[in-house]
Amino acid sequence: MKRVFVVLLAACAALATGAPAEAATLDNIKARGSLNCGANGQLPGFGMPDAQGIWTGFDVELCRAVAAAIFNDPQKVKFVALTAKDRFTALQSGDIDVLIRNTTWTLSRDTQLGLNATGINYFDGQGFIVRKSLKLNSALELNDAAVCVQQGTTTELNLSDYFRANKMRLKSVTFATLDEALKAYDTGRCDAYTTDASQLYSVRLKLARPDEHVVLPEIVSKEPFSAFVRHGDDQWFDIVRWTIFAMLNAEEFGITKANVDEQAKSDNPEIKRLLGTEGNFGEALGLTKDWAVRIVKGVGNYGEVFERTIGQGSPLKITRGQNALWTKGGLHYAPPVR
Amino acid sequence: MTDLAAGPESHVAFVRTTPAPHVARPPLPGGPLHWVRANLFATPLDGALTILVILLAWWTVPPLLDFLIFDAVWSGSGRDACLPSAQNPDPGACWAFVRTWFSFFIYGPYPLAERWRVDVFFALLVFGTAWMLWLDAPRRDLGAAFFFLALPTVSFVLLRGSTTIGLEVIDTALWGGLLVTLVVASVGIVVSLPLGILLALGRRSTMPAVRLLSIGFIELVRGVPLITVLFMASVMLPLFVPPAWSPDKLLRALVGIAIFASAYMAEVVRAGLASIPKGQYEAARALGLGYWRMLALVVLPQALRVTIPNIVNNTIALFKDTTLVFFVGIFDFLRTIEIARVDPAWATPVTSTTGYAFAAICYFVACHFMSRYATGIERRLAAGDRR
């Protein structure tokens, strides 16, 4: 008993002196043989297990991409389902190596929590859904509308901000849970329903007649999703950040899961640098030369992953919108590999 | 008085000489109508309550049956099956959804190829439980050894895997569904019973250090809600110890639940110990038995017999409390349903209701079985007292 106590004290002391003596995260992962990735356990399209118990979703595929870059095997990931409450603690305490769980990048999260956002992987924002029969084309026509919203969320605050900024009158009807708010909207208690756009699409399927409802084009808040890593390990930060850049660059150059081997023979210098047939950029990251090939072979490029998990190939059918590449009118712009 | 004894010839007007004819007894109040009157409409208040209850049943039961059975959708491969259609304009429960997700409710994300291990665990658990619960079973001492020692060890190796015997290691993050619920509940029970007995004995001990420690432990743990213990174990503990020492998430929750259940079990057992008359202790001492043999041979058999209904009651409560691990991100049975109900492939207005109805039915069946068992035991023990 006494010995245990002494050991515990020593542990606390070690922590207090700020010496969790973090070995490089990458080395830990390699020694362990798998990546520990914090994910959302129940957000359709982003992270949840399917009926066979296999994890699916956009965030989940990004975790697999990181694993593919390290191990050349996208299956070497251990997913840890996290709630909104315990997600940051799990990362801070080292339970997970990277957090990819539809987490909005904000200044306070980037600074006060001892974490770093690695870069935007999905542009989300709050949107509205209304009945087609109302014949609305824009959220600006919602003056005097009753809007169903979940209580005590940033969604509720954004809603009132938006109406105030546009000098519209708001009758918000608040509910404790998303489900109740949706039910109220479905039964005609409200004219519109609002939540993050990424969820509007899955939520629409729960309505009695989904085809009679339409998502309005306006996005009234900025919710950029990013992966998070701990402060203090820049190499690991670079790996996570560049995994997503590699997927974006691969899409830009037309490199897909199917044609990646062919593309590796390309003469295009940009493709050669990305796929490691020229230069040793992968080694600079602490990975191998063919790191990008591994990623694309393992999960596909950004566009492929998007369409498969949340886009047209999924029940959600989210359009690319802001998440298209900069060359196609979207916001995704990955720095060059050189 | 001599007149009366004078014989049959003496005629006294008020004494009859012939036996009265047999008359059928007056009808006892009976029949269904009487039963209804006596039991349902005895007083105006009774009558009003009866009508109220009948109306309530009339309003709730038929729609419930309609939803659960008559309008329910039993087969289908996607959300279209459970959406309103021409044949079924107002679909009820979407059981097709439960059928699709059923294996996930049982195993969670446990790898498909290794699920036979979970099946073996279930079989062992049923076997061990039956051996323990069936009071006339042969060699119940062996049964107890199996349930409290062999079962936990074997199950751990089986479910987690071990490279030395060639079973692939399955991380506990992949455990889920009914498997986790049963693991959490049975670990809680298996640990809390012995630990609870020790704590109860400690609390009644004459040694001050032991008594104070026991009281401190029990009161401290009983003084905080289970959810606090779980949050401490899952959120705070990893911050205090380096990552390498941090036990995995399920283990942390298990320890939290076991500690919590032990404190409650200790109080239940203490009540049993208090019910044993002092004479029993003194008689055991007089026979020359030491402390442990006195407990094992005289006191505990009686005390535990009295507390069996309460122990089962605790078990039911613990079984339901396991759903709280939901809050620390472990896929227990309820959580798997929570996940499945947001599946866009099955997103319909009735999906959530169906999922929750299924959970309610499962929990009710399990808890009802346990409570029936407790009632049976109680009746059996009461038989001894009636003699």
XYZ file of C-alpha atoms in Angstrom:
725
model
C 0.000 0.000 0.000
C 2.748 2.366 1.010
C 4.751 1.575 -2.090
C 1.775 2.299 -4.304
C 1.371 5.614 -2.600
C 5.012 6.518 -3.139
C 4.746 5.600 -6.804
C 1.615 7.743 -7.156
C 3.360 10.665 -5.510
C 6.307 10.264 -7.836
C 3.950 10.272 -10.795
C 2.310 13.486 -9.632
C 5.697 15.046 -9.087
C 6.815 14.048 -12.568
C 3.691 15.633 -13.984
C 4.080 18.769 -11.912
C 7.621 19.377 -13.155
C 6.209 19.245 -16.650
C 8.196 16.192 -17.560
C 5.815 13.732 -19.137
C 8.999 13.439 -21.235
C 7.056 12.933 -24.439
C 8.983 10.821 -26.827
C 8.194 11.803 -30.394
C 4.569 10.922 -31.074
C 5.522 9.246 -34.329
C 7.953 6.899 -32.567
C 5.301 5.978 -30.018
C 2.828 5.171 -32.756
C 5.345 3.074 -34.643
C 6.288 1.188 -31.483
C 2.625 0.584 -30.689
C 1.836 -0.531 -34.201
C -1.327 1.526 -34.512
C -2.565 5.092 -34.513
C -4.959 6.140 -31.740
C -7.477 8.448 -33.277
C -10.222 10.305 -31.404
C -13.431 10.253 -33.410
C -17.091 11.043 -33.073
C -19.016 7.875 -32.326
C -22.385 8.928 -33.638
C -22.280 11.559 -36.321
C -23.480 10.067 -39.589
C -21.136 10.781 -42.453
C -18.306 11.931 -40.190
C -17.712 9.214 -37.654
C -19.739 6.223 -36.522
C -19.556 2.445 -36.790
C -21.837 0.781 -39.316
C -24.057 -2.247 -38.680
C -21.046 -4.548 -39.037
C -19.128 -2.517 -36.480
C -16.735 -1.023 -39.040
C -15.991 2.657 -38.536
C -17.127 4.874 -41.383
C -17.176 8.568 -42.117
C -15.205 11.497 -43.401
C -13.193 12.142 -40.224
C -12.598 8.419 -39.886
C -11.121 8.263 -43.398
C -8.760 11.117 -42.526
C -7.512 9.078 -39.554
C -7.028 6.143 -41.896
C -5.105 8.407 -44.281
C -2.662 9.323 -41.499
C -2.272 5.633 -40.637
C -1.706 4.824 -44.312
C 1.033 7.451 -44.504
C 2.826 5.908 -41.519
C 2.208 2.170 -41.895
C 1.109 1.814 -45.531
C -2.006 0.208 -44.044
C -5.124 2.324 -43.518
C -6.541 -0.273 -41.106
C -3.884 0.295 -38.436
C -6.032 2.761 -36.505
C -7.659 2.363 -33.146
C -10.703 4.608 -32.984
C -11.676 6.050 -29.644
C -15.235 7.343 -29.518
C -15.256 10.677 -27.730
C -18.010 12.948 -26.533
C -17.822 16.705 -26.960
C -16.895 16.922 -23.259
C -13.967 14.540 -23.094
C -12.430 15.029 -26.532
C -9.771 17.569 -25.541
C -8.817 15.824 -22.300
C -8.318 12.597 -24.191
C -5.818 14.348 -26.448
C -4.097 16.257 -23.639
C -3.667 13.121 -21.565
C -2.193 11.150 -24.458
C -5.072 8.705 -24.787
C -5.169 9.573 -28.463
C -2.534 10.831 -30.886
C -4.800 12.971 -32.999
C -8.331 14.285 -32.645
C -10.385 14.323 -35.840
C -13.907 14.778 -34.577
C -15.809 17.536 -36.374
C -14.097 20.019 -34.058
C -14.308 23.699 -34.897
C -11.016 25.556 -35.019
C -11.215 28.606 -32.782
C -8.571 30.843 -31.275
C -9.138 29.684 -27.705
C -8.939 26.017 -28.637
C -5.731 26.657 -30.538
C -4.072 28.457 -27.648
C -5.458 27.826 -24.170
C -5.908 24.083 -24.400
C -2.321 23.231 -25.222
C -3.425 21.959 -28.601
C -2.754 22.850 -32.202
C -5.213 22.820 -35.066
C -3.483 21.377 -38.090
C -5.591 23.004 -40.794
C -9.122 23.093 -42.087
C -10.333 19.807 -43.488
C -14.025 20.697 -43.826
C -15.780 24.047 -44.027
C -19.000 23.838 -42.090
C -21.415 26.518 -41.020
C -24.913 26.943 -39.769
C -27.736 26.655 -42.287
C -31.511 26.568 -42.469
C -34.026 24.067 -43.748
C -37.547 25.165 -44.698
C -40.618 23.727 -46.366
C -40.626 23.980 -50.128
C -44.210 25.174 -49.961
C -43.049 28.442 -48.379
C -41.267 29.239 -51.667
C -38.285 30.866 -49.950
C -35.037 31.359 -51.841
C -32.915 32.948 -49.173
C -32.537 33.016 -45.422
C -32.953 36.789 -45.650
C -36.647 36.202 -46.340
C -37.089 34.555 -42.941
C -38.290 37.786 -41.281
C -40.839 36.996 -38.566
C -40.337 33.278 -39.066
C -40.547 30.813 -36.186
C -37.246 28.925 -36.095
C -36.750 25.672 -34.175
C -33.321 25.476 -32.520
C -31.504 23.554 -29.827
C -31.156 25.383 -26.521
C -27.864 26.597 -25.090
C -25.749 25.971 -28.171
C -23.655 28.285 -30.305
C -26.289 27.546 -32.926
C -28.822 29.474 -30.871
C -26.446 32.429 -30.442
C -25.515 32.504 -34.132
C -29.187 32.487 -35.027
C -30.015 35.558 -33.001
C -26.823 37.298 -34.200
C -27.787 36.701 -37.806
C -31.317 37.986 -37.395
C -30.111 41.044 -35.486
C -27.429 41.839 -38.017
C -29.969 41.698 -40.839
C -32.634 43.632 -38.905
C -35.124 40.789 -39.050
C -37.544 39.786 -36.340
C -36.951 36.336 -34.879
C -39.345 34.027 -33.084
C -37.041 31.277 -31.931
C -38.585 28.156 -30.437
C -35.997 26.358 -28.343
C -35.782 22.714 -27.316
C -33.431 20.769 -25.095
C -32.398 18.265 -27.758
C -31.929 18.289 -31.513
C -34.500 15.518 -31.865
C -37.226 17.479 -30.109
C -36.483 20.563 -32.166
C -36.674 18.518 -35.348
C -39.921 16.875 -34.324
C -41.435 20.264 -33.633
C -40.367 21.488 -37.043
C -41.734 18.371 -38.701
C -45.118 18.776 -37.074
C -45.363 22.375 -38.284
C -44.571 24.193 -35.045
C -41.876 26.220 -36.814
C -41.259 27.519 -40.316
C -37.553 26.732 -40.297
C -35.059 24.550 -38.520
C -31.419 25.430 -38.042
C -28.237 23.544 -37.189
C -24.825 22.972 -38.777
C -25.138 22.431 -42.510
C -23.298 19.103 -42.325
C -26.065 17.824 -40.057
C -28.968 19.416 -41.904
C -28.642 16.811 -44.619
C -28.764 13.792 -42.340
C -31.479 15.395 -40.253
C -33.602 15.987 -43.344
C -33.874 12.226 -43.883
C -35.606 11.892 -40.527
C -38.497 14.078 -41.596
C -41.748 12.420 -42.594
C -41.507 13.736 -46.170
C -37.899 14.779 -46.839
C -38.628 15.814 -50.426
C -40.901 18.611 -49.278
C -38.048 20.408 -47.529
C -35.157 22.377 -48.897
C -31.849 23.582 -47.433
C -31.382 27.323 -47.967
C -28.076 28.432 -49.537
C -27.018 30.876 -46.762
C -24.426 29.785 -44.267
C -24.617 32.111 -41.286
C -21.601 31.079 -39.207
C -18.047 29.877 -39.664
C -17.411 26.365 -38.374
C -14.112 25.241 -39.884
C -13.366 21.665 -38.824
C -9.776 20.803 -38.116
C -7.710 17.960 -36.765
C -5.994 18.685 -33.442
C -2.672 17.523 -32.004
C -0.828 18.348 -28.789
C 1.535 21.300 -28.516
C 5.190 20.518 -28.555
C 5.663 17.920 -31.271
C 6.087 19.810 -34.518
C 7.027 16.775 -36.557
C 3.754 15.078 -35.704
C 1.866 18.319 -36.354
C 3.450 18.457 -39.829
C 2.535 14.863 -40.620
C -1.159 15.334 -39.795
C -1.315 18.681 -41.590
C 0.430 17.424 -44.729
C -1.615 14.250 -44.915
C -4.663 16.379 -45.630
C -2.698 18.668 -47.961
C -1.512 15.591 -49.855
C -5.098 14.450 -50.342
C -6.087 17.902 -51.586
C -3.092 18.126 -53.915
C -3.821 14.645 -55.220
C -7.328 15.723 -56.133
C -6.007 18.857 -57.792
C -3.648 16.846 -59.987
C -6.268 14.211 -60.773
C -4.500 11.452 -58.838
C -7.063 8.896 -57.681
C -7.016 5.604 -55.834
C -7.371 3.828 -59.171
C -4.713 5.643 -61.194
C -2.074 6.443 -58.575
C 0.421 3.862 -59.855
C 0.046 5.161 -63.385
C 0.402 8.763 -62.221
C 3.634 7.874 -60.455
C 5.153 7.506 -63.921
C 3.948 10.984 -64.909
C 6.408 13.613 -66.156
C 4.608 16.458 -64.446
C 7.156 17.758 -61.911
C 4.487 18.658 -59.357
C 3.063 15.138 -59.453
C 6.579 13.686 -59.305
C 7.362 15.660 -56.183
C 4.067 14.748 -54.520
C 4.341 11.052 -55.273
C 7.974 10.902 -54.290
C 9.534 9.973 -57.607
C 11.525 13.191 -57.334
C 13.061 14.683 -54.214
C 12.698 13.284 -50.722
C 9.884 15.314 -49.226
C 8.352 12.343 -47.431
C 11.589 11.687 -45.605
C 11.674 15.311 -44.526
C 8.383 14.646 -42.780
C 9.808 11.597 -41.036
C 7.899 9.273 -43.347
C 8.892 7.462 -46.504
C 9.285 8.837 -50.040
C 6.039 7.287 -51.218
C 3.969 8.684 -48.323
C 1.441 10.366 -50.621
C 1.101 7.232 -52.755
C 0.293 5.286 -49.589
C -2.363 7.795 -48.590
C -4.077 7.888 -51.968
C -3.862 4.121 -52.360
C -5.216 3.615 -48.883
C -8.194 5.956 -48.848
C -8.232 7.989 -52.070
C -7.865 11.710 -52.674
C -9.892 14.361 -50.845
C -12.678 14.396 -53.414
C -13.018 10.611 -53.449
C -13.238 10.456 -49.664
C -15.734 13.325 -49.625
C -18.057 11.780 -52.192
C -17.842 8.327 -50.625
C -18.629 9.373 -47.059
C -20.806 12.485 -47.212
C -21.205 13.365 -50.881
C -23.194 11.874 -53.718
C -22.052 8.314 -52.967
C -23.603 8.441 -49.487
C -27.160 8.822 -48.228
C -26.346 12.373 -47.069
C -25.633 13.791 -50.548
C -23.886 16.936 -49.295
C -22.746 19.121 -52.174
C -19.112 20.245 -52.299
C -19.920 23.978 -52.040
C -17.162 25.703 -50.036
C -15.430 22.362 -49.762
C -14.579 22.264 -53.453
C -10.996 22.965 -54.504
C -9.985 26.574 -55.104
C -9.786 25.735 -58.798
C -13.475 24.881 -58.783
C -14.824 27.800 -56.814
C -14.330 26.331 -53.357
C -12.036 27.296 -50.493
C -9.642 24.334 -50.293
C -6.163 25.440 -51.243
C -3.236 23.230 -50.341
C 0.356 24.578 -50.404
C 2.663 22.975 -52.941
C 4.985 20.093 -52.205
C 8.432 21.350 -53.003
C -86.233 -27.841 34.948
C -87.849 -31.164 35.883
C -90.684 -30.434 33.448
C -88.369 -30.479 30.514
C -86.780 -33.714 31.491
C -90.159 -35.357 31.935
C -90.145 -37.122 28.573
C -91.718 -36.878 25.141
C -95.232 -36.767 26.540
C -94.770 -33.407 28.167
C -95.866 -30.703 25.720
C -94.229 -27.400 26.229
C -95.307 -24.881 23.653
C -91.890 -23.400 22.915
C -90.011 -26.648 22.435
C -90.345 -28.239 19.010
C -90.334 -32.002 18.911
C -89.593 -32.662 15.236
C -86.287 -31.750 13.544
C -86.462 -28.692 11.392
C -86.503 -29.487 7.623
C -83.232 -28.969 5.749
C -83.252 -25.738 3.899
C -80.668 -24.808 1.286
C -78.277 -22.194 2.600
C -79.032 -18.707 1.523
C -77.006 -17.818 -1.583
C -73.578 -16.448 -0.685
C -72.832 -13.247 -2.471
C -70.923 -14.442 -5.498
C -70.678 -14.486 -9.240
C -68.707 -12.218 -11.530
C -71.028 -9.301 -10.920
C -70.429 -9.478 -7.199
C -66.685 -9.736 -7.730
C -66.767 -6.640 -9.863
C -68.820 -4.834 -7.274
C -66.684 -5.906 -4.344
C -63.334 -5.313 -6.013
C -63.824 -2.573 -8.570
C -66.784 -0.473 -7.461
C -66.884 -0.913 -3.676
C -66.958 2.814 -3.002
C -67.536 5.795 -5.265
C -63.794 6.519 -5.126
C -63.005 2.943 -6.189
C -65.468 3.268 -9.028
C -63.936 6.506 -10.244
C -60.432 5.061 -10.095
C -61.514 1.938 -11.959
C -63.062 3.960 -14.749
C -59.955 6.140 -14.916
C -57.652 3.136 -15.202
C -59.819 1.512 -17.859
C -59.834 4.727 -19.859
C -56.071 5.072 -19.521
C -55.581 1.532 -20.752
C -58.006 2.179 -23.584
C -56.063 5.255 -24.649
C -52.587 3.759 -24.368
C -52.661 0.034 -25.032
C -54.275 -0.158 -28.493
C -52.024 2.539 -30.024
C -49.020 0.861 -28.419
C -49.944 -2.518 -29.870
C -50.635 -0.889 -33.224
C -47.210 0.729 -33.160
C -45.262 -2.262 -31.880
C -47.029 -5.061 -33.746
C -49.864 -4.391 -36.159
C -48.452 -1.436 -38.112
C -44.833 -2.439 -37.604
C -42.477 -3.062 -40.507
C -40.789 -6.424 -40.062
C -38.552 -6.680 -43.093
C -36.874 -4.367 -45.540
C -33.433 -3.266 -46.566
C -33.444 0.477 -46.037
C -35.301 3.533 -44.923
C -37.800 3.300 -47.786
C -39.354 0.255 -46.136
C -40.235 2.240 -43.025
C -41.461 5.408 -44.704
C -45.191 6.020 -45.176
C -46.400 4.264 -48.312
C -49.684 3.434 -50.019
C -50.089 0.091 -48.208
C -48.909 1.413 -44.863
C -49.741 5.137 -44.626
C -48.790 5.371 -40.953
C -45.951 2.908 -40.317
C -45.293 1.722 -36.783
C -42.075 0.379 -35.320
C -39.337 -0.250 -37.870
C -38.186 -3.689 -36.716
C -36.358 -4.178 -39.992
C -33.920 -1.547 -38.725
C -33.385 -3.488 -35.479
C -32.811 -6.677 -37.472
C -30.155 -5.014 -39.617
C -28.342 -3.556 -36.642
C -28.985 -6.467 -34.295
C -25.469 -7.893 -34.376
C -24.092 -4.428 -33.616
C -26.371 -4.212 -30.568
C -24.945 -7.516 -29.336
C -21.251 -7.208 -30.205
C -20.635 -3.520 -30.921
C -17.638 -2.936 -33.171
C -16.038 -6.276 -32.129
C -14.324 -7.702 -35.254
C -16.627 -9.911 -37.279
C -14.267 -12.867 -37.513
C -13.693 -13.026 -33.761
C -17.280 -12.836 -32.593
C -17.396 -16.539 -31.725
C -15.313 -15.604 -28.692
C -18.112 -13.399 -27.451
C -20.592 -16.232 -28.031
C -18.452 -18.563 -25.926
C -18.317 -15.895 -23.217
C -22.117 -15.602 -23.259
C -22.457 -19.385 -22.969
C -20.012 -19.535 -20.046
C -21.784 -16.668 -18.339
C -25.199 -18.296 -18.699
C -23.784 -21.597 -17.437
C -22.112 -19.986 -14.426
C -25.127 -17.867 -13.573
C -27.507 -20.819 -13.817
C -25.238 -22.882 -11.562
C -25.196 -20.077 -9.004
C -28.886 -19.276 -9.134
C -30.280 -22.810 -9.161
C -30.313 -23.533 -5.438
C -30.583 -27.332 -5.789
C -27.747 -27.603 -8.289
C -25.043 -30.172 -7.489
C -21.680 -28.962 -6.158
C -22.614 -25.332 -5.718
C -19.260 -24.750 -4.043
C -17.605 -25.625 -7.351
C -20.133 -23.368 -9.048
C -19.133 -20.453 -6.853
C -15.461 -21.079 -7.566
C -16.258 -21.175 -11.264
C -18.309 -17.989 -11.152
C -16.013 -15.919 -8.969
C -12.588 -17.171 -10.076
C -12.551 -19.176 -13.287
C -15.143 -17.173 -15.207
C -13.472 -13.742 -14.870
C -10.036 -15.105 -15.792
C -11.197 -17.201 -18.723
C -13.464 -14.435 -20.013
C -10.708 -11.866 -19.870
C -8.289 -14.019 -21.826
C -11.005 -15.046 -24.253
C -12.413 -11.593 -24.953
C -9.197 -9.613 -24.895
C -7.076 -12.281 -26.507
C -3.506 -13.207 -25.823
C -0.731 -13.717 -28.301
C 0.756 -16.604 -26.296
C -2.244 -18.834 -26.957
C -2.726 -17.541 -30.463
C -5.820 -15.420 -29.952
C -5.664 -12.049 -31.634
C -5.694 -9.191 -29.120
C -8.912 -7.195 -29.371
C -8.618 -3.775 -27.835
C -11.393 -2.920 -25.392
C -12.218 0.128 -27.520
C -13.732 -2.398 -29.929
C -15.969 -4.033 -27.346
C -19.540 -2.936 -27.359
C -23.227 -3.573 -27.162
C -24.731 -6.195 -24.921
C -21.237 -7.604 -24.432
C -20.083 -4.474 -22.600
C -23.301 -4.211 -20.615
C -22.927 -7.793 -19.409
C -19.203 -7.429 -18.739
C -19.735 -4.273 -16.713
C -22.692 -5.713 -14.809
C -21.041 -9.046 -14.065
C -17.732 -7.497 -13.046
C -19.686 -5.193 -10.776
C -21.473 -8.148 -9.196
C -18.513 -10.513 -9.004
C -16.293 -7.878 -7.380
C -18.873 -6.170 -5.227
C -20.144 -9.248 -3.400
C -16.863 -10.399 -1.791
C -15.598 -6.847 -1.377
C -18.944 -5.769 0.055
C -18.883 -8.611 2.603
C -15.364 -7.653 3.678
C -16.340 -3.991 3.990
C -19.446 -4.886 5.995
C -17.381 -7.034 8.344
C -14.840 -4.240 8.546
C -17.507 -1.779 9.512
C -18.656 -4.035 12.361
C -15.117 -4.830 13.420
C -13.825 -3.929 16.860
C -10.463 -2.885 15.430
C -10.656 0.915 15.134
C -8.348 1.246 12.118
C -10.250 -1.320 10.079
C -13.591 0.106 11.123
C -12.659 3.706 10.330
C -11.223 2.768 6.952
C -14.339 0.798 6.061
C -16.688 3.538 7.204
C -14.632 6.142 5.375
C -14.645 4.162 2.141
C -18.333 3.332 2.242
C -19.493 6.809 3.167
C -17.193 8.526 0.695
C -18.280 6.373 -2.223
C -21.945 6.441 -1.285
C -21.723 10.193 -0.914
C -20.992 10.866 -4.587
C -23.089 9.986 -7.634
C -21.909 7.145 -9.869
C -21.538 9.510 -12.792
C -19.005 11.535 -10.774
C -16.971 8.420 -10.065
C -17.035 7.558 -13.770
C -16.019 11.041 -14.881
C -13.198 11.065 -12.331
C -12.000 7.702 -13.597
C -12.208 8.551 -17.250
C -11.328 12.237 -17.409
C -9.246 13.100 -14.352
C -7.236 9.932 -13.803
C -5.372 10.088 -17.146
C -4.217 13.615 -16.305
C -2.559 12.416 -13.088
C -0.581 9.499 -14.448
C 1.705 9.298 -17.486
C 0.102 7.838 -20.622
C 2.031 4.585 -20.372
C 0.471 3.749 -17.009
C -2.985 4.891 -17.813
C -5.256 1.851 -17.889
C -7.661 1.682 -20.783
C -11.027 3.306 -20.764
C -13.174 0.260 -20.117
C -10.968 -0.857 -17.238
C -11.228 2.575 -15.647
C -15.008 2.455 -15.867
C -15.035 -1.101 -14.500
C -12.980 -0.090 -11.476
C -15.282 2.874 -10.885
C -18.409 0.739 -11.051
C -16.926 -2.040 -8.922
C -15.956 0.423 -6.180
C -19.383 1.999 -6.292
C -21.263 -1.301 -6.209
C -19.100 -2.597 -3.347
C -20.039 0.296 -1.099
C -23.736 -0.344 -1.653
C -23.329 -4.097 -1.284
C -21.504 -3.550 2.018
C -24.512 -1.792 3.486
C -26.858 -4.549 2.291
C -24.693 -7.231 3.854
C -24.322 -5.202 7.038
C -28.094 -5.185 7.390
C -28.016 -8.980 7.145
C -25.269 -9.236 9.744
C -27.200 -6.972 12.094
C -30.220 -9.250 11.843
C -28.332 -12.211 13.354
C -29.018 -12.360 17.117
C -26.044 -11.953 19.398
C -26.724 -15.416 20.779
C -25.622 -16.964 17.518
C -22.202 -15.339 17.814
C -21.905 -16.345 21.433
C -23.001 -19.915 20.717
C -20.430 -20.193 17.950
C -17.752 -18.857 20.300
C -18.872 -21.300 22.973
C -18.342 -24.138 20.519
C -14.754 -22.985 20.256
C -14.915 -21.608 16.724
C -12.474 -18.878 15.774
C -13.529 -15.598 14.136
C -13.366 -16.741 10.502
C -14.913 -20.149 11.129
C -17.657 -18.533 13.168
C -18.394 -16.273 10.227
C -18.140 -18.978 7.590
C -20.108 -21.675 9.414
C -22.648 -19.821 11.517
C -23.105 -16.133 10.814
C -22.672 -15.583 7.065
C -24.887 -18.467 5.887
C -27.758 -17.019 7.874
C -26.999 -13.389 7.114
C -26.619 -13.919 3.370
C -29.786 -15.990 3.224
C -31.720 -13.090 4.647
C -30.134 -10.599 2.292
C -30.527 -12.508 -0.976
C -33.581 -10.488 -2.077
C -31.687 -7.279 -1.360
C -28.604 -8.489 -3.162
C -30.700 -9.274 -6.211
C -32.320 -5.872 -5.885
C -28.873 -4.279 -5.892
C -27.985 -6.333 -8.926
C -30.979 -5.026 -10.837
C -30.045 -1.473 -9.938
C -26.453 -2.103 -10.986
C -27.539 -3.648 -14.273
C -29.450 -0.499 -15.117
C -26.683 1.775 -13.857
C -24.325 0.282 -16.415
C -25.950 2.547 -18.991
C -24.071 5.417 -17.345
C -20.819 4.281 -18.969
C -22.473 5.773 -22.031
C -21.340 9.179 -20.766
C -17.673 8.297 -20.822
C -17.779 7.145 -24.426
C -18.080 3.387 -24.026
C -20.401 1.599 -26.419
C -22.763 -0.162 -24.030
C -26.046 -1.650 -25.219
C -27.977 1.617 -25.010
C -25.198 3.537 -26.700
C -25.126 1.157 -29.662
C -28.819 1.889 -30.133
C -28.098 5.595 -29.863
C -25.550 5.228 -32.634
C -27.715 3.095 -34.869
C -30.677 5.427 -34.690
C -28.769 8.238 -36.404
C -27.766 6.005 -39.324
C -28.852 7.962 -42.425
C -29.543 4.703 -44.275
C -32.386 4.102 -41.808
C -33.332 7.696 -41.012
C -37.126 7.799 -40.693
C -39.477 9.502 -38.261
C -39.957 6.201 -36.373
C -36.344 4.994 -36.184
C -35.478 6.594 -32.854
C -38.728 5.471 -31.253
C -38.165 1.933 -32.465
C -34.641 1.884 -31.087
C -35.730 3.098 -27.684
C -38.689 0.716 -27.623
C -36.310 -2.151 -28.317
C -33.993 -1.008 -25.514
C -36.927 -0.702 -23.114
C -38.180 -4.190 -23.944
C -34.727 -5.728 -23.487
C -34.053 -4.001 -20.177
C -37.530 -4.842 -18.934
C -37.183 -8.528 -19.788
C -33.789 -8.752 -18.070
C -34.839 -6.879 -14.945
C -38.158 -8.678 -14.735
C -36.373 -12.023 -14.838
C -34.130 -10.941 -11.984
C -37.002 -9.678 -9.889
C -38.999 -12.891 -10.451
C -35.986 -14.804 -9.245
C -35.783 -12.668 -6.113
C -39.482 -13.280 -5.444
C -38.972 -17.026 -5.816
C -36.094 -17.001 -3.348
C -38.089 -14.951 -0.899
C -40.961 -17.424 -1.027
C -38.585 -20.294 -0.478
C -37.025 -18.664 2.549
C -40.412 -17.723 3.951
C -41.424 -21.393 3.750
C -38.905 -22.121 6.498
C -40.387 -19.420 8.707
C -43.946 -20.643 8.221
C -43.203 -24.076 9.579
